[in-house]
PDB file of C-alpha atoms in Angstrom:
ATOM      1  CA  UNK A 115      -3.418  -9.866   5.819  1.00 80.00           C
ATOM      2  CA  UNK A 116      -1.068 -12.368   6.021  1.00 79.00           C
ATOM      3  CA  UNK A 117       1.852 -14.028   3.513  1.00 75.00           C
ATOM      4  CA  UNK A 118      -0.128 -17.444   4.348  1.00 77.00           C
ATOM      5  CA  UNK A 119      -3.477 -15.800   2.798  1.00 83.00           C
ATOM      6  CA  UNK A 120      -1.587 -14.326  -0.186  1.00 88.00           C
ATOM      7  CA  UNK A 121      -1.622 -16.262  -3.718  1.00 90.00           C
ATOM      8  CA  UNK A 122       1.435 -15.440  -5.724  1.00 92.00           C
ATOM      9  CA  UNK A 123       0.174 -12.882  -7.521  1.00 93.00           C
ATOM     10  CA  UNK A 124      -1.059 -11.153  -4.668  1.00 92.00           C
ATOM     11  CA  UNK A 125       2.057 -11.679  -2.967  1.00 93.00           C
ATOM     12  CA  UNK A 126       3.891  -9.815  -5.676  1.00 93.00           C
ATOM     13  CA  UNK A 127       1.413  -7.092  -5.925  1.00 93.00           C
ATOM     14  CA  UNK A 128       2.106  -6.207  -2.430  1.00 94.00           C
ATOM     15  CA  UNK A 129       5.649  -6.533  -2.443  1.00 95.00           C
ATOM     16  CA  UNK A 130       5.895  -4.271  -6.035  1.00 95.00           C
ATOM     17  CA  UNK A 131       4.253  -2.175  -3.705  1.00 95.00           C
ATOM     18  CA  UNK A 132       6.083  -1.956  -1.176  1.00 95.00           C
ATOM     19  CA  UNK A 133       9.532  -1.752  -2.938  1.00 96.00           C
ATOM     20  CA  UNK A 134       8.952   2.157  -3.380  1.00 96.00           C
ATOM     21  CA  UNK A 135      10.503   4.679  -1.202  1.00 95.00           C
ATOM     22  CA  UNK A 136       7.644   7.130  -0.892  1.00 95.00           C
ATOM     23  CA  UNK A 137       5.355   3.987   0.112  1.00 97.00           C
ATOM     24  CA  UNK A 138       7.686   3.255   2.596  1.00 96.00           C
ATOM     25  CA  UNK A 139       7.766   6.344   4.057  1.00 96.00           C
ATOM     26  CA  UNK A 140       3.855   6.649   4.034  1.00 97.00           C
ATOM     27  CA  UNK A 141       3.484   3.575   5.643  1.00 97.00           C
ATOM     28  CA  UNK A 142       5.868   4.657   8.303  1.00 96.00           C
ATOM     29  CA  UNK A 143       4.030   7.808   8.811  1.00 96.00           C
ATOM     30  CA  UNK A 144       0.353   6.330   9.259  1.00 97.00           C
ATOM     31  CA  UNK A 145       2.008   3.180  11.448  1.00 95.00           C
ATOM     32  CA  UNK A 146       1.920   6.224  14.477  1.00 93.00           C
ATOM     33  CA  UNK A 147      -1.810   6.971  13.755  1.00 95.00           C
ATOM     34  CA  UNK A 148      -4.462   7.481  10.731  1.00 94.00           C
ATOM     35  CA  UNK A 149      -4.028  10.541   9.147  1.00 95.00           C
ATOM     36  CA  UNK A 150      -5.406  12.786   6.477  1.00 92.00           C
ATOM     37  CA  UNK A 151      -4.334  13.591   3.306  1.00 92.00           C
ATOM     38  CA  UNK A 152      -3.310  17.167   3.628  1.00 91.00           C
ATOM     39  CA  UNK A 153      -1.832  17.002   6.632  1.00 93.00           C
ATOM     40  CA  UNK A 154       0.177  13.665   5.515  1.00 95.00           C
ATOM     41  CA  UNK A 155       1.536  15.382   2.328  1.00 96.00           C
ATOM     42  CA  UNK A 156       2.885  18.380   4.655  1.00 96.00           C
ATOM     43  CA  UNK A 157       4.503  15.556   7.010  1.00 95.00           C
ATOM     44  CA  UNK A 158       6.087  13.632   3.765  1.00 96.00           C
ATOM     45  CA  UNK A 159       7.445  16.689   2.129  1.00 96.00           C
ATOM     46  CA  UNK A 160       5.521  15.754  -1.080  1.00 96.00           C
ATOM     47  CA  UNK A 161       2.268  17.032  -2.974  1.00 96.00           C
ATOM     48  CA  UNK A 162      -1.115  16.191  -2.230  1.00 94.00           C
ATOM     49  CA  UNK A 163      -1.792  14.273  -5.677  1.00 96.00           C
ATOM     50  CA  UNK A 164       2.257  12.777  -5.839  1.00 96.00           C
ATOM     51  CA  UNK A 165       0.520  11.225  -2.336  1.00 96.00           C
ATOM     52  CA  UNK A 166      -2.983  10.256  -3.707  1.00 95.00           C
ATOM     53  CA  UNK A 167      -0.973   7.929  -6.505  1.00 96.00           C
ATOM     54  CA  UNK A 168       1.164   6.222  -3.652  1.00 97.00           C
ATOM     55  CA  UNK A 169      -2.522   5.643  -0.917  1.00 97.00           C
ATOM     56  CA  UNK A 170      -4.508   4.543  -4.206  1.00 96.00           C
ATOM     57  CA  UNK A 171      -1.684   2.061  -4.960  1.00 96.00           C
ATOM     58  CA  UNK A 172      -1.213   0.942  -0.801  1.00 97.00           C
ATOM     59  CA  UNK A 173      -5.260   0.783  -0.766  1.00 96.00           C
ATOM     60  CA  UNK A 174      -5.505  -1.475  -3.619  1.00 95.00           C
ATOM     61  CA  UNK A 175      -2.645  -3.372  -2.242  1.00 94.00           C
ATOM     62  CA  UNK A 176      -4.761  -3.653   0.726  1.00 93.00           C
ATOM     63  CA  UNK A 177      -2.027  -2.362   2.766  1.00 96.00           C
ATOM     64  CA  UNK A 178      -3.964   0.772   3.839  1.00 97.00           C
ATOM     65  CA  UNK A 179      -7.709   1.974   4.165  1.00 96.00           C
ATOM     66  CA  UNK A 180      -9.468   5.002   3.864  1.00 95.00           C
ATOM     67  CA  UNK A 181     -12.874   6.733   5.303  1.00 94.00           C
ATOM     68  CA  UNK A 182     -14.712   9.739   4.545  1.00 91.00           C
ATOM     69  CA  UNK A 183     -15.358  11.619   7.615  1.00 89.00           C
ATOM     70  CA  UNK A 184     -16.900  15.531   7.954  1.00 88.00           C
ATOM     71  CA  UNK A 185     -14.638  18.282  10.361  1.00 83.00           C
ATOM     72  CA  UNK A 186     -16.547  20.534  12.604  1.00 86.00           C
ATOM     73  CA  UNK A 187     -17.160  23.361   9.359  1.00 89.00           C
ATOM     74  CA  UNK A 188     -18.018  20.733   6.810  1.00 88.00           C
ATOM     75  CA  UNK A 189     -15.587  19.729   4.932  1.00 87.00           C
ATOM     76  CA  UNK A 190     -14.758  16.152   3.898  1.00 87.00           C
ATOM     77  CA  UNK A 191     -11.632  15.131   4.482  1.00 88.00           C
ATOM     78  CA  UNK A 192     -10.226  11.421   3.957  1.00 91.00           C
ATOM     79  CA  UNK A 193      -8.227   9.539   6.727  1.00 94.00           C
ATOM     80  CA  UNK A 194      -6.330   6.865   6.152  1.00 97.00           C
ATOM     81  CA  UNK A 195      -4.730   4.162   8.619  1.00 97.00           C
ATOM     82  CA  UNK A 196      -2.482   1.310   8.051  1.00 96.00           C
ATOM     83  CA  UNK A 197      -4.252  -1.854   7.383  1.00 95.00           C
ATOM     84  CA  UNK A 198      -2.470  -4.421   9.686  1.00 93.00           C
ATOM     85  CA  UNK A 199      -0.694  -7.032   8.137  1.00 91.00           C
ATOM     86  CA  UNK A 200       2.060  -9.386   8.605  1.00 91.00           C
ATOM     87  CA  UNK A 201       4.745 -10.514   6.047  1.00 91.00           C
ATOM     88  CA  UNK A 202       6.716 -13.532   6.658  1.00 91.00           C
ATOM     89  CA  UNK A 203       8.883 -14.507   4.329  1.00 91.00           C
ATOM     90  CA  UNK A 204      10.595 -17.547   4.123  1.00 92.00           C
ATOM     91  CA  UNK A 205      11.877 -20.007   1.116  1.00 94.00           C
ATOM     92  CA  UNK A 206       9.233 -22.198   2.104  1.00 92.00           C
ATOM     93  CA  UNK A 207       6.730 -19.409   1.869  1.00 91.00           C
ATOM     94  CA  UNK A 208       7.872 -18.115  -1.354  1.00 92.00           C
ATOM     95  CA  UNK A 209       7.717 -21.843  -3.006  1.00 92.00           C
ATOM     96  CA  UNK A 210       4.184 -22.215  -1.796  1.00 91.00           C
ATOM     97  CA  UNK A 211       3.076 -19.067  -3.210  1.00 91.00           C
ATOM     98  CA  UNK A 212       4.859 -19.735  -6.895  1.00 92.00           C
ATOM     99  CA  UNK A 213       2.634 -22.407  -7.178  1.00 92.00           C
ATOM    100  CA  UNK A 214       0.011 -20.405  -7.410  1.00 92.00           C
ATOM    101  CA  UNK A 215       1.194 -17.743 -10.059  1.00 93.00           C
ATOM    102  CA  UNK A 216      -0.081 -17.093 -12.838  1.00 91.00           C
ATOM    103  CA  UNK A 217       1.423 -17.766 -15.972  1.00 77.00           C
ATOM    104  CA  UNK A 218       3.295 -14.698 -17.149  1.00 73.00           C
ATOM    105  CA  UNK A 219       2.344 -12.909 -20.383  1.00 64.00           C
ATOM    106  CA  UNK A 220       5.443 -13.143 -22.625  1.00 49.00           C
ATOM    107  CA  UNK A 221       4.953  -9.794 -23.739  1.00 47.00           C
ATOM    108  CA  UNK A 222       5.244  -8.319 -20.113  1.00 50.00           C
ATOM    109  CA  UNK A 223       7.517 -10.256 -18.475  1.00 50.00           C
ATOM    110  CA  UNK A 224      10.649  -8.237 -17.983  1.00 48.00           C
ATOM    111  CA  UNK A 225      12.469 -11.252 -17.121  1.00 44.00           C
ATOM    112  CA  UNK A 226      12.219 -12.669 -20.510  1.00 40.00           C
ATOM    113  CA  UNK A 227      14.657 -11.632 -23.531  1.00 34.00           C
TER     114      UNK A 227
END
């Protein structure tokens, strides 16, 4: 993923994303190596299901991925790696990419009064 690739809209999906601590941090953590989700939460200090909010919300940001793999005594366990990306950001960039957003809904823009 690129900024270039982005339309607005996905452009402020990811970065609504990414403006959350505990995203942050996860994406810091898996940028040294995929991980799974147990052993993640233990790394991060946090709860298993506080950390399967945060990967849902970096997979469908497409910031992360996820597969299903089996251990050695059967169990499934989910890895997940950092999707790689690159985020430039520029005026430029951000100009081209408002010209693609959609219009906002009055009723949830926060910006209006």
């Amino acid at each position: 993923m690129q900024t270039d690739d982005l339309t607005g809209d996905e452009l402020v999906h990811v970065l609504a994303t990414l403006a959350n601590p505990h995203r942050m941090r996860v994406l810091a953590a898996l940028a040294g190596g995929r991980n799974y989700v147990s052993q993640l939460a233990r790394d991060l200090g946090i709860s298993r299901a506080l950390l399967q909010v945060h990967l849902k919300r970096l997979e469908k940001s497409g910031l992360v991925s996820a597969t299903l793999e089996l251990s050695e005594d059967g169990k499934a366990m989910k890895f997940y790696e950092v999707t790689p990306f690159v985020l430039h950001l520029t005026p430029q960039t951000l100009a081209g990419a408002a010209l693609t957003l959609t219009a906002p809904n009055d009723a949830g823009d926060p910006g209006k009064d």
